[in-house]
Amino acid sequence: MEHIRMPKVENVRLLDRLSSRKAAVGTLYLTATHVIFVENGSETRKETWVLHSQISSIEKQATTATGCPLLIRCKNFQVIQLVIPQERDCHDVYISLIRLARPVKYEELYCFSFNPKLDKEEREKGWKLVNLSEEYNRMGIPNSYWQISDVNREYGVCDSYPTEVYVPKSATAHIIVGSSKFRSRRRFPALSYYCKDNNASICRSSQPLSGFSARCLEDEQMLQAIRKANPGSDFIYVVDTRPKLNAMANRAAGKGYENEDNYSNIKFQFIGIENIHVMRNSLQKMLEVCEMKSPSMSDFLWGLENSGWLKHIKAIMDAGIFIAKVLIEKDWVSFGHKFNHRYGNLDGDPKEISPVIDQFLECVWQLMEQFPCAFEFNERFLIHIQHHIYSCQFGNFLCNSQKERRELKIQERTYSLWAHLWKNRADYLNPLYRPDHRQIWGTLHPQMAPCNFLYKFWSGMYNRFEKGLHPRQSVTDYLMAVKEETQQLEEELAVLGERLANLQKLQLNGNKVKSKQQDRSKELALSASSNSLANTPQEYSNDLKSFPSRSPSQGDEEDSALILTQDNLKSSDPDLSANSDQESGVEDLSCRSPSAGGCLPSEDSGKDSDEAVCLAV
């Protein structure tokens, strides 16, 4: 709170950039964690909340006759334009937000004060939802070819790798350590993915310190150990995600790439993904296009093409198709993706910031667009992950390595995002998902057509706060409501079918009882007729006393009971068809928020681009 010069400003106007409607007037509040704008409306006090950690930039614009404009751009692509009446108040808000949006230590981040009111046991359970050992076990590791190694215990070999890594069984500690000394930041080849069906594997590492002619025997032995871990493979691919020109330039700094003359049985492949600086500039150009007011279709498409964003997405997709690896917790969190540097969690070098994980999430979305029935989660799931990578509300995406997270005791002091997403998993289900998709269609084979014709602009991500650009009701919400109603009707049909079967059983039993009673009556009548006939009225009346007493309607007793049961059923059960729409929520779709949850408020050349991937196929 000591950084807040002006905690409250009245008569602030919130402008709508896309429409000409009158600006909302309200009060602006600055708290230790949020910027809050509350409209003055008497009936509904609409509130806009923005986390300080979500703020990307603050621009104080020239003062006008109506006040001093303040433009706030957020990392989740929300843009807020405020007009503060007094220039002095605007300056105080600006200075306060500059400091609040750029914390200097991790403890200032929101996740260290966020409290969802869960006890210690629930917090620990949330962190255990993702278990990397179980993930490797699912892949069939360890086995006769791969084993877990403690060579990196206490982060003694590589401080950006986890303490437990999987390596080929034939790779000794001497080979691993020797290989690490020949790799940038000592990131030696380690297993990332394994296919137990054919023993194919994907390993990750940084670029070698080869310079123009250097070589390392242990590193060469390490790659051969990876190849031998797949008995059916005669060679391995070594994939460098950088453009070849960038890799060659790094040779002058003593780095570079693997020389095929020194490594036996390898095939080298450059992918051509640009560095973090190019990606950052490309995103900025695309966002400028998104902020254009009422652009023509040709202007928008020209700007999108000129930004190069979809071209970069296609390059990443091509690389993903070639090496086929996707997993956030293992390949991003555990293996040392630099979250703090890339996403500006703390005040630091702005040149290190780059939308790497945004591009990863978009690649997943592009796949979902091509294969809408193959993914169990929906677009909202990806958007909420992106939001919380920048929100710092949960501890999953802090720091630059596992070592840093353990030193800060992140799991003991913060909460896990995965527990929150799991709790609200119904909001993230894909209504088109088919569990048998892989059995029917097999492995996904994305199209490789030119990006202009195949890859789409993700308006759901980059324009998600521009309400006027989206339909009033999302397709996902509508399909989910239809699916829920269908499921409910199927359940009701099953219940009614069971009741009908019970009623039919009752009727059958009633007919059997009635038949038995009629047979009994006939037997009694025959027995009476076999006796001597009554000669006098007195004798007749005396014989009548020996007949069993019976109600005239006794033969219809079961039918009466059946009718009574049906009447009771009608009076005790509600009219299911009349309530089905209300129960399914179809008619209330318009009041569902598109964000579906209360958590959304309103030395490398980049992209870990010195990373190489080894594939044993």
CSV table of C-alpha atoms in Angstrom, one decimal, residues 152-570:
chain,number,residue,atom,x,y,z
A,152,ASN,CA,21.3,-33.9,-11.2
A,153,ARG,CA,20.5,-34.2,-7.5
A,154,GLU,CA,20.7,-30.9,-5.7
A,155,TYR,CA,20.9,-29.4,-9.3
A,156,GLY,CA,24.6,-30.2,-9.4
A,157,VAL,CA,24.8,-30.6,-13.2
A,158,CYS,CA,22.1,-28.3,-14.5
A,159,ASP,CA,20.3,-25.8,-12.3
A,160,SER,CA,17.4,-25.3,-14.9
A,161,TYR,CA,16.6,-29.0,-15.1
A,162,PRO,CA,14.6,-31.0,-12.6
A,163,THR,CA,16.5,-33.2,-10.1
A,164,GLU,CA,15.2,-36.4,-11.6
A,165,VAL,CA,15.7,-36.9,-15.3
A,166,TYR,CA,15.3,-39.9,-17.6
A,167,VAL,CA,18.3,-40.9,-19.7
A,168,PRO,CA,19.3,-44.0,-21.7
A,169,LYS,CA,20.4,-46.9,-19.5
A,170,SER,CA,23.7,-47.1,-21.4
A,171,ALA,CA,24.5,-43.4,-20.6
A,172,THR,CA,26.8,-43.4,-17.6
A,173,ALA,CA,27.1,-40.5,-15.2
A,174,HIS,CA,30.5,-39.7,-16.8
A,175,ILE,CA,28.9,-39.4,-20.2
A,176,ILE,CA,26.0,-37.3,-18.9
A,177,VAL,CA,28.3,-34.8,-17.1
A,178,GLY,CA,30.7,-34.6,-20.1
A,179,SER,CA,27.8,-33.9,-22.4
A,180,SER,CA,26.4,-31.2,-20.2
A,181,LYS,CA,29.8,-29.4,-20.2
A,182,PHE,CA,29.5,-29.2,-24.0
A,183,ARG,CA,26.0,-27.8,-24.0
A,184,SER,CA,24.7,-24.2,-23.4
A,185,ARG,CA,23.7,-23.7,-19.8
A,186,ARG,CA,24.7,-27.4,-19.3
A,187,ARG,CA,21.3,-28.6,-20.6
A,188,PHE,CA,22.3,-32.1,-21.7
A,189,PRO,CA,19.9,-34.4,-23.8
A,190,ALA,CA,17.1,-35.7,-21.5
A,191,LEU,CA,14.0,-37.7,-22.3
A,192,SER,CA,10.8,-35.7,-22.9
A,193,TYR,CA,8.5,-38.2,-24.6
A,194,TYR,CA,8.5,-42.0,-25.2
A,195,CYS,CA,6.2,-44.1,-27.4
A,196,LYS,CA,6.1,-47.6,-25.9
A,197,ASP,CA,4.5,-49.0,-29.1
A,198,ASN,CA,7.6,-48.5,-31.2
A,199,ASN,CA,10.2,-47.3,-28.7
A,200,ALA,CA,10.5,-43.9,-30.5
A,201,SER,CA,11.6,-41.1,-28.2
A,202,ILE,CA,12.0,-37.3,-28.1
A,203,CYS,CA,14.8,-35.8,-26.1
A,204,ARG,CA,15.5,-32.1,-25.4
A,205,SER,CA,18.8,-30.2,-25.0
A,206,SER,CA,20.4,-26.9,-25.6
A,207,GLN,CA,22.7,-26.0,-28.5
A,208,PRO,CA,26.3,-27.4,-28.4
A,209,LEU,CA,29.3,-25.2,-27.6
A,210,SER,CA,30.8,-26.3,-30.9
A,211,GLY,CA,32.0,-23.0,-32.2
A,212,PHE,CA,33.6,-23.6,-35.6
A,213,SER,CA,35.4,-26.9,-35.0
A,214,ALA,CA,35.1,-28.1,-31.3
A,215,ARG,CA,33.8,-31.5,-30.5
A,216,CYS,CA,33.1,-33.6,-27.4
A,217,LEU,CA,33.4,-37.4,-27.2
A,218,GLU,CA,30.9,-37.7,-24.3
A,219,ASP,CA,28.3,-35.7,-26.2
A,220,GLU,CA,28.7,-37.9,-29.2
A,221,GLN,CA,28.4,-41.0,-27.0
A,222,MET,CA,25.2,-39.5,-25.4
A,223,LEU,CA,23.5,-39.2,-28.8
A,224,GLN,CA,24.5,-42.7,-29.7
A,225,ALA,CA,23.0,-44.0,-26.5
A,226,ILE,CA,19.7,-42.3,-27.4
A,227,ARG,CA,19.8,-44.0,-30.8
A,228,LYS,CA,20.5,-47.4,-29.3
A,229,ALA,CA,17.6,-47.0,-26.9
A,230,ASN,CA,15.4,-47.7,-29.9
A,231,PRO,CA,16.6,-51.0,-31.4
A,232,GLY,CA,14.5,-50.6,-34.5
A,233,SER,CA,16.1,-47.3,-35.5
A,234,ASP,CA,19.2,-46.9,-37.6
A,235,PHE,CA,19.6,-43.1,-37.1
A,236,ILE,CA,18.2,-40.2,-35.1
A,237,TYR,CA,17.0,-36.8,-36.1
A,238,VAL,CA,18.7,-33.8,-34.5
A,239,VAL,CA,16.3,-30.9,-34.9
A,240,ASP,CA,17.4,-27.3,-34.4
A,241,THR,CA,14.4,-25.0,-34.1
A,242,ARG,CA,16.3,-21.9,-35.2
A,243,PRO,CA,16.8,-20.5,-38.7
A,244,LYS,CA,20.1,-21.8,-40.0
A,245,LEU,CA,21.4,-18.2,-40.3
A,246,ASN,CA,20.9,-17.6,-36.6
A,247,ALA,CA,22.7,-20.9,-35.7
A,248,MET,CA,25.6,-20.1,-37.9
A,249,ALA,CA,25.9,-16.6,-36.3
A,250,ASN,CA,26.1,-18.2,-32.9
A,251,ARG,CA,29.2,-20.0,-33.9
A,252,ALA,CA,31.1,-16.7,-33.5
A,253,ALA,CA,30.1,-16.8,-29.8
A,254,GLY,CA,31.4,-20.3,-29.4
A,255,LYS,CA,28.0,-22.0,-29.8
A,256,GLY,CA,26.5,-23.3,-32.9
A,257,TYR,CA,25.1,-26.7,-33.9
A,258,GLU,CA,26.0,-30.4,-34.2
A,259,ASN,CA,28.4,-31.3,-37.0
A,260,GLU,CA,27.2,-34.3,-38.9
A,261,ASP,CA,30.8,-35.3,-39.6
A,262,ASN,CA,31.4,-35.8,-35.8
A,263,TYR,CA,28.1,-37.6,-35.0
A,264,SER,CA,27.5,-41.0,-36.6
A,265,ASN,CA,24.0,-42.0,-37.7
A,266,ILE,CA,22.3,-38.6,-37.3
A,267,LYS,CA,20.2,-36.5,-39.7
A,268,PHE,CA,20.2,-32.8,-39.0
A,269,GLN,CA,17.2,-30.6,-39.6
A,270,PHE,CA,16.7,-26.8,-39.2
A,271,ILE,CA,13.1,-25.7,-38.5
A,272,GLY,CA,13.3,-21.9,-38.9
A,273,ILE,CA,11.4,-20.5,-35.9
A,274,GLU,CA,12.5,-16.9,-35.4
A,275,ASN,CA,13.9,-15.5,-32.1
A,276,ILE,CA,12.0,-13.9,-29.2
A,277,HIS,CA,12.6,-10.4,-30.4
A,278,VAL,CA,11.0,-11.0,-33.8
A,279,MET,CA,8.0,-12.7,-32.1
A,280,ARG,CA,7.6,-9.9,-29.7
A,281,ASN,CA,7.5,-7.3,-32.5
A,282,SER,CA,5.1,-9.5,-34.6
A,283,LEU,CA,2.6,-9.7,-31.7
A,284,GLN,CA,2.8,-6.0,-31.2
A,285,LYS,CA,2.0,-5.3,-34.8
A,286,MET,CA,-0.9,-7.7,-34.7
A,287,LEU,CA,-2.3,-6.1,-31.6
A,288,GLU,CA,-2.1,-2.7,-33.2
A,289,VAL,CA,-4.3,-4.1,-36.0
A,290,CYS,CA,-6.8,-5.3,-33.4
A,291,GLU,CA,-7.0,-1.9,-31.8
A,292,MET,CA,-7.9,-0.2,-35.1
A,293,LYS,CA,-11.3,1.5,-34.8
A,294,SER,CA,-13.7,0.4,-37.5
A,295,PRO,CA,-11.1,-0.9,-40.0
A,296,SER,CA,-12.2,-2.2,-43.4
A,297,MET,CA,-11.8,-5.8,-44.1
A,298,SER,CA,-9.0,-5.2,-46.5
A,299,ASP,CA,-7.1,-3.0,-44.0
A,300,PHE,CA,-7.5,-5.6,-41.3
A,301,LEU,CA,-6.3,-8.5,-43.5
A,302,TRP,CA,-3.4,-6.4,-44.8
A,303,GLY,CA,-2.4,-5.5,-41.3
A,304,LEU,CA,-2.7,-9.1,-40.1
A,305,GLU,CA,-0.6,-10.3,-43.0
A,306,ASN,CA,2.0,-7.6,-42.5
A,307,SER,CA,2.4,-8.5,-38.8
A,308,GLY,CA,3.7,-12.0,-39.9
A,309,TRP,CA,1.9,-13.5,-36.8
A,310,LEU,CA,0.2,-16.4,-38.6
A,311,LYS,CA,3.4,-17.1,-40.6
A,312,HIS,CA,5.2,-17.6,-37.3
A,313,ILE,CA,2.3,-19.8,-36.0
A,314,LYS,CA,2.6,-22.0,-39.1
A,315,ALA,CA,6.4,-22.3,-38.5
A,316,ILE,CA,5.8,-23.5,-35.0
A,317,MET,CA,3.0,-25.8,-36.1
A,318,ASP,CA,5.3,-27.3,-38.7
A,319,ALA,CA,7.9,-27.9,-36.1
A,320,GLY,CA,5.3,-29.4,-33.8
A,321,ILE,CA,4.1,-31.7,-36.5
A,322,PHE,CA,7.7,-32.8,-37.2
A,323,ILE,CA,8.7,-33.5,-33.6
A,324,ALA,CA,5.1,-33.9,-32.1
A,325,LYS,CA,5.5,-32.9,-28.4
A,326,VAL,CA,2.9,-31.1,-26.3
A,327,LEU,CA,2.7,-31.0,-22.5
A,328,ILE,CA,2.7,-27.9,-20.3
A,329,GLU,CA,3.7,-29.1,-16.9
A,330,LYS,CA,6.6,-31.4,-18.0
A,331,ASP,CA,8.1,-29.7,-21.0
A,332,TRP,CA,7.5,-26.1,-19.9
A,333,VAL,CA,7.5,-26.0,-16.1
A,334,SER,CA,9.9,-28.8,-15.0
A,335,PHE,CA,12.5,-28.3,-17.7
A,336,GLY,CA,13.1,-24.7,-17.0
A,337,HIS,CA,11.1,-22.5,-19.3
A,338,LYS,CA,12.0,-18.9,-18.2
A,339,PHE,CA,8.5,-17.8,-17.1
A,340,ASN,CA,9.8,-14.7,-15.2
A,341,HIS,CA,11.9,-13.5,-18.1
A,342,ARG,CA,9.5,-14.3,-20.9
A,343,TYR,CA,6.3,-12.9,-19.3
A,344,GLY,CA,7.7,-10.1,-17.1
A,345,ASN,CA,6.4,-11.3,-13.8
A,346,LEU,CA,9.1,-9.1,-12.1
A,347,ASP,CA,10.7,-5.8,-13.2
A,348,GLY,CA,13.5,-6.8,-15.6
A,349,ASP,CA,14.9,-6.5,-19.1
A,350,PRO,CA,11.9,-5.9,-21.5
A,351,LYS,CA,13.9,-7.4,-24.4
A,352,GLU,CA,13.6,-10.8,-22.7
A,353,ILE,CA,9.8,-10.7,-22.9
A,354,SER,CA,8.3,-12.8,-25.7
A,355,PRO,CA,4.9,-14.4,-26.3
A,356,VAL,CA,6.3,-18.0,-26.4
A,357,ILE,CA,3.6,-19.8,-24.5
A,358,ASP,CA,0.9,-17.6,-26.2
A,359,GLN,CA,2.1,-19.1,-29.4
A,360,PHE,CA,2.0,-22.6,-28.0
A,361,LEU,CA,-1.6,-22.2,-26.8
A,362,GLU,CA,-2.6,-20.8,-30.2
A,363,CYS,CA,-1.0,-23.8,-31.9
A,364,VAL,CA,-3.2,-26.1,-29.8
A,365,TRP,CA,-6.2,-23.9,-30.7
A,366,GLN,CA,-5.4,-24.2,-34.4
A,367,LEU,CA,-5.3,-28.0,-34.0
A,368,MET,CA,-8.7,-27.8,-32.3
A,369,GLU,CA,-10.0,-25.9,-35.3
A,370,GLN,CA,-8.8,-28.6,-37.7
A,371,PHE,CA,-9.9,-31.5,-35.4
A,372,PRO,CA,-12.9,-30.2,-33.4
A,373,CYS,CA,-13.8,-33.7,-32.1
A,374,ALA,CA,-10.3,-34.8,-31.0
A,375,PHE,CA,-9.9,-32.6,-27.8
A,376,GLU,CA,-11.8,-33.1,-24.6
A,377,PHE,CA,-11.2,-29.4,-23.5
A,378,ASN,CA,-12.6,-26.3,-25.2
A,379,GLU,CA,-11.3,-22.9,-26.2
A,380,ARG,CA,-12.2,-21.4,-22.8
A,381,PHE,CA,-9.7,-23.8,-21.2
A,382,LEU,CA,-6.8,-22.4,-23.2
A,383,ILE,CA,-7.9,-18.8,-22.6
A,384,HIS,CA,-8.0,-19.3,-18.9
A,385,ILE,CA,-4.6,-20.9,-18.8
A,386,GLN,CA,-3.2,-17.9,-20.7
A,387,HIS,CA,-4.9,-15.5,-18.4
A,388,HIS,CA,-3.4,-17.1,-15.3
A,389,ILE,CA,0.1,-17.4,-16.7
A,390,TYR,CA,0.1,-13.6,-16.5
A,391,SER,CA,-2.2,-13.1,-13.5
A,392,CYS,CA,0.3,-14.6,-11.0
A,393,GLN,CA,-2.8,-15.7,-9.0
A,394,PHE,CA,-1.5,-19.2,-8.8
A,395,GLY,CA,2.0,-20.4,-8.3
A,396,ASN,CA,2.4,-22.8,-11.2
A,397,PHE,CA,4.0,-20.4,-13.7
A,398,LEU,CA,6.5,-18.5,-11.5
A,399,CYS,CA,10.3,-18.4,-11.6
A,400,ASN,CA,12.7,-19.6,-14.3
A,401,SER,CA,13.3,-23.2,-13.0
A,402,GLN,CA,12.3,-25.9,-10.6
A,403,LYS,CA,15.2,-25.0,-8.4
A,404,GLU,CA,13.9,-21.4,-7.9
A,405,ARG,CA,10.4,-22.6,-7.2
A,406,ARG,CA,11.7,-25.0,-4.5
A,407,GLU,CA,13.8,-22.3,-2.9
A,408,LEU,CA,10.7,-20.1,-2.7
A,409,LYS,CA,8.6,-23.0,-1.4
A,410,ILE,CA,5.9,-22.2,-4.0
A,411,GLN,CA,3.8,-25.3,-3.3
A,412,GLU,CA,3.8,-24.6,0.5
A,413,ARG,CA,2.9,-20.9,0.0
A,414,THR,CA,0.7,-20.7,-3.0
A,415,TYR,CA,-2.1,-22.6,-4.7
A,416,SER,CA,-2.2,-24.7,-7.9
A,417,LEU,CA,-4.1,-23.6,-11.0
A,418,TRP,CA,-4.9,-27.2,-12.0
A,419,ALA,CA,-7.0,-27.7,-8.8
A,420,HIS,CA,-9.1,-24.6,-9.7
A,421,LEU,CA,-9.5,-25.8,-13.3
A,422,TRP,CA,-10.4,-29.3,-12.2
A,423,LYS,CA,-13.0,-28.0,-9.8
A,424,ASN,CA,-14.7,-26.1,-12.6
A,425,ARG,CA,-14.0,-28.7,-15.3
A,426,ALA,CA,-17.6,-28.7,-16.5
A,427,ASP,CA,-16.9,-25.2,-17.9
A,428,TYR,CA,-14.0,-26.5,-20.0
A,429,LEU,CA,-15.5,-29.5,-21.7
A,430,ASN,CA,-15.7,-29.7,-25.5
A,431,PRO,CA,-19.3,-30.7,-26.4
A,432,LEU,CA,-18.1,-32.1,-29.8
A,433,TYR,CA,-15.4,-34.4,-28.2
A,434,ARG,CA,-15.6,-38.1,-29.2
A,435,PRO,CA,-13.7,-40.5,-26.9
A,436,ASP,CA,-13.4,-42.9,-29.8
A,437,HIS,CA,-11.8,-40.4,-32.1
A,438,ARG,CA,-8.3,-42.0,-32.0
A,439,GLN,CA,-9.7,-45.5,-32.6
A,440,ILE,CA,-11.7,-44.3,-35.6
A,441,TRP,CA,-9.4,-41.7,-37.2
A,442,GLY,CA,-6.0,-42.6,-35.7
A,443,THR,CA,-3.2,-40.1,-35.2
A,444,LEU,CA,-3.9,-36.5,-36.0
A,445,HIS,CA,-2.3,-35.4,-39.3
A,446,PRO,CA,-2.7,-31.6,-39.5
A,447,GLN,CA,-2.9,-30.0,-43.0
A,448,MET,CA,0.2,-28.2,-44.2
A,449,ALA,CA,-1.5,-25.7,-46.6
A,450,PRO,CA,-0.3,-22.1,-46.8
A,451,CYS,CA,-1.2,-20.2,-43.6
A,452,ASN,CA,-3.5,-17.7,-45.5
A,453,PHE,CA,-5.9,-20.5,-46.3
A,454,LEU,CA,-5.7,-22.7,-43.3
A,455,TYR,CA,-4.6,-20.8,-40.2
A,456,LYS,CA,-7.2,-18.5,-38.6
A,457,PHE,CA,-7.1,-15.3,-36.6
A,458,TRP,CA,-8.0,-16.2,-33.0
A,459,SER,CA,-10.5,-13.5,-32.2
A,460,GLY,CA,-11.6,-15.4,-29.1
A,461,MET,CA,-8.1,-14.7,-27.6
A,462,TYR,CA,-7.0,-11.4,-28.9
A,463,ASN,CA,-10.4,-9.7,-29.1
A,464,ARG,CA,-12.1,-11.4,-26.2
A,465,PHE,CA,-12.8,-8.2,-24.3
A,466,GLU,CA,-14.4,-6.5,-27.3
A,467,LYS,CA,-17.9,-7.6,-26.6
A,468,GLY,CA,-19.3,-6.0,-29.7
A,469,LEU,CA,-17.3,-8.3,-31.9
A,470,HIS,CA,-18.7,-11.6,-30.6
A,471,PRO,CA,-22.1,-13.2,-30.8
A,472,ARG,CA,-24.3,-12.6,-27.8
A,473,GLN,CA,-24.3,-16.4,-27.1
A,474,SER,CA,-21.2,-18.5,-27.8
A,475,VAL,CA,-21.5,-21.6,-29.9
A,476,THR,CA,-19.7,-23.6,-27.2
A,477,ASP,CA,-22.2,-22.6,-24.5
A,478,TYR,CA,-25.1,-23.4,-26.8
A,479,LEU,CA,-23.8,-26.8,-27.7
A,480,MET,CA,-23.0,-27.6,-24.0
A,481,ALA,CA,-26.6,-26.6,-23.1
A,482,VAL,CA,-28.0,-28.8,-25.8
A,483,LYS,CA,-25.7,-31.7,-24.7
A,484,GLU,CA,-26.8,-31.2,-21.1
A,485,GLU,CA,-30.5,-31.1,-22.1
A,486,THR,CA,-30.1,-34.2,-24.2
A,487,GLN,CA,-28.4,-36.1,-21.4
A,488,GLN,CA,-31.1,-35.0,-19.0
A,489,LEU,CA,-33.8,-36.1,-21.3
A,490,GLU,CA,-32.1,-39.5,-21.8
A,491,GLU,CA,-31.9,-39.9,-18.0
A,492,GLU,CA,-35.6,-39.0,-17.7
A,493,LEU,CA,-36.4,-41.5,-20.5
A,494,ALA,CA,-34.6,-44.2,-18.6
A,495,VAL,CA,-36.5,-43.4,-15.4
A,496,LEU,CA,-39.8,-43.4,-17.2
A,497,GLY,CA,-38.9,-46.6,-19.0
A,498,GLU,CA,-38.2,-48.3,-15.7
A,499,ARG,CA,-41.5,-47.0,-14.2
A,500,LEU,CA,-43.4,-48.3,-17.3
A,501,ALA,CA,-41.7,-51.7,-16.8
A,502,ASN,CA,-42.8,-51.8,-13.2
A,503,LEU,CA,-46.4,-50.8,-14.1
A,504,GLN,CA,-46.5,-53.5,-16.7
A,505,LYS,CA,-45.2,-56.0,-14.1
A,506,LEU,CA,-47.9,-54.9,-11.7
A,507,GLN,CA,-50.6,-55.3,-14.3
A,508,LEU,CA,-49.4,-58.7,-15.2
A,509,ASN,CA,-49.4,-59.8,-11.6
A,510,GLY,CA,-52.9,-58.3,-11.2
A,511,ASN,CA,-54.2,-60.3,-14.1
A,512,LYS,CA,-52.7,-63.5,-12.7
A,513,VAL,CA,-54.4,-62.9,-9.3
A,514,LYS,CA,-57.7,-62.1,-11.0
A,515,SER,CA,-57.5,-65.3,-13.0
A,516,LYS,CA,-56.7,-67.4,-9.9
A,517,GLN,CA,-59.7,-65.9,-8.0
A,518,GLN,CA,-62.0,-66.6,-10.9
A,519,ASP,CA,-60.8,-70.2,-11.0
A,520,ARG,CA,-61.3,-70.5,-7.3
A,521,SER,CA,-64.9,-69.2,-7.6
A,522,LYS,CA,-65.7,-71.8,-10.3
A,523,GLU,CA,-64.3,-74.5,-8.0
A,524,LEU,CA,-66.5,-73.4,-5.2
A,525,ALA,CA,-69.6,-73.2,-7.4
A,526,LEU,CA,-69.0,-76.8,-8.7
A,527,SER,CA,-68.5,-78.0,-5.1
A,528,ALA,CA,-71.8,-76.4,-4.1
A,529,SER,CA,-73.7,-77.9,-7.0
A,530,SER,CA,-72.5,-81.3,-6.2
A,531,ASN,CA,-74.4,-81.2,-2.9
A,532,SER,CA,-78.2,-81.9,-2.6
A,533,LEU,CA,-80.4,-79.1,-3.8
A,534,ALA,CA,-82.1,-77.0,-1.1
A,535,ASN,CA,-85.7,-78.1,-0.6
A,536,THR,CA,-86.8,-75.2,1.5
A,537,PRO,CA,-85.9,-71.5,1.7
A,538,GLN,CA,-84.4,-72.2,5.2
A,539,GLU,CA,-82.2,-74.8,3.8
A,540,TYR,CA,-81.0,-72.5,1.0
A,541,SER,CA,-80.2,-69.7,3.4
A,542,ASN,CA,-78.3,-72.1,5.7
A,543,ASP,CA,-76.3,-73.4,2.8
A,544,LEU,CA,-75.5,-69.8,1.7
A,545,LYS,CA,-73.8,-69.2,5.0
A,546,SER,CA,-71.2,-71.7,4.0
A,547,PHE,CA,-70.2,-69.6,1.0
A,548,PRO,CA,-67.2,-67.3,1.5
A,549,SER,CA,-68.2,-63.7,1.9
A,550,ARG,CA,-67.1,-61.6,-1.1
A,551,SER,CA,-67.5,-58.0,-2.2
A,552,PRO,CA,-69.2,-57.6,-5.6
A,553,SER,CA,-66.1,-55.7,-6.8
A,554,GLN,CA,-63.6,-58.1,-5.3
A,555,GLY,CA,-62.7,-59.6,-8.7
A,556,ASP,CA,-61.5,-56.1,-9.8
A,557,GLU,CA,-59.4,-55.4,-6.7
A,558,GLU,CA,-56.0,-55.5,-8.6
A,559,ASP,CA,-57.4,-53.3,-11.3
A,560,SER,CA,-58.5,-50.8,-8.7
A,561,ALA,CA,-55.1,-50.9,-7.1
A,562,LEU,CA,-53.4,-50.4,-10.5
A,563,ILE,CA,-55.6,-47.4,-11.2
A,564,LEU,CA,-54.9,-45.9,-7.8
A,565,THR,CA,-51.1,-46.3,-8.4
A,566,GLN,CA,-51.4,-44.5,-11.7
A,567,ASP,CA,-53.4,-41.7,-10.0
A,568,ASN,CA,-50.8,-41.4,-7.3
A,569,LEU,CA,-48.0,-41.3,-9.8
A,570,LYS,CA,-49.7,-38.4,-11.6
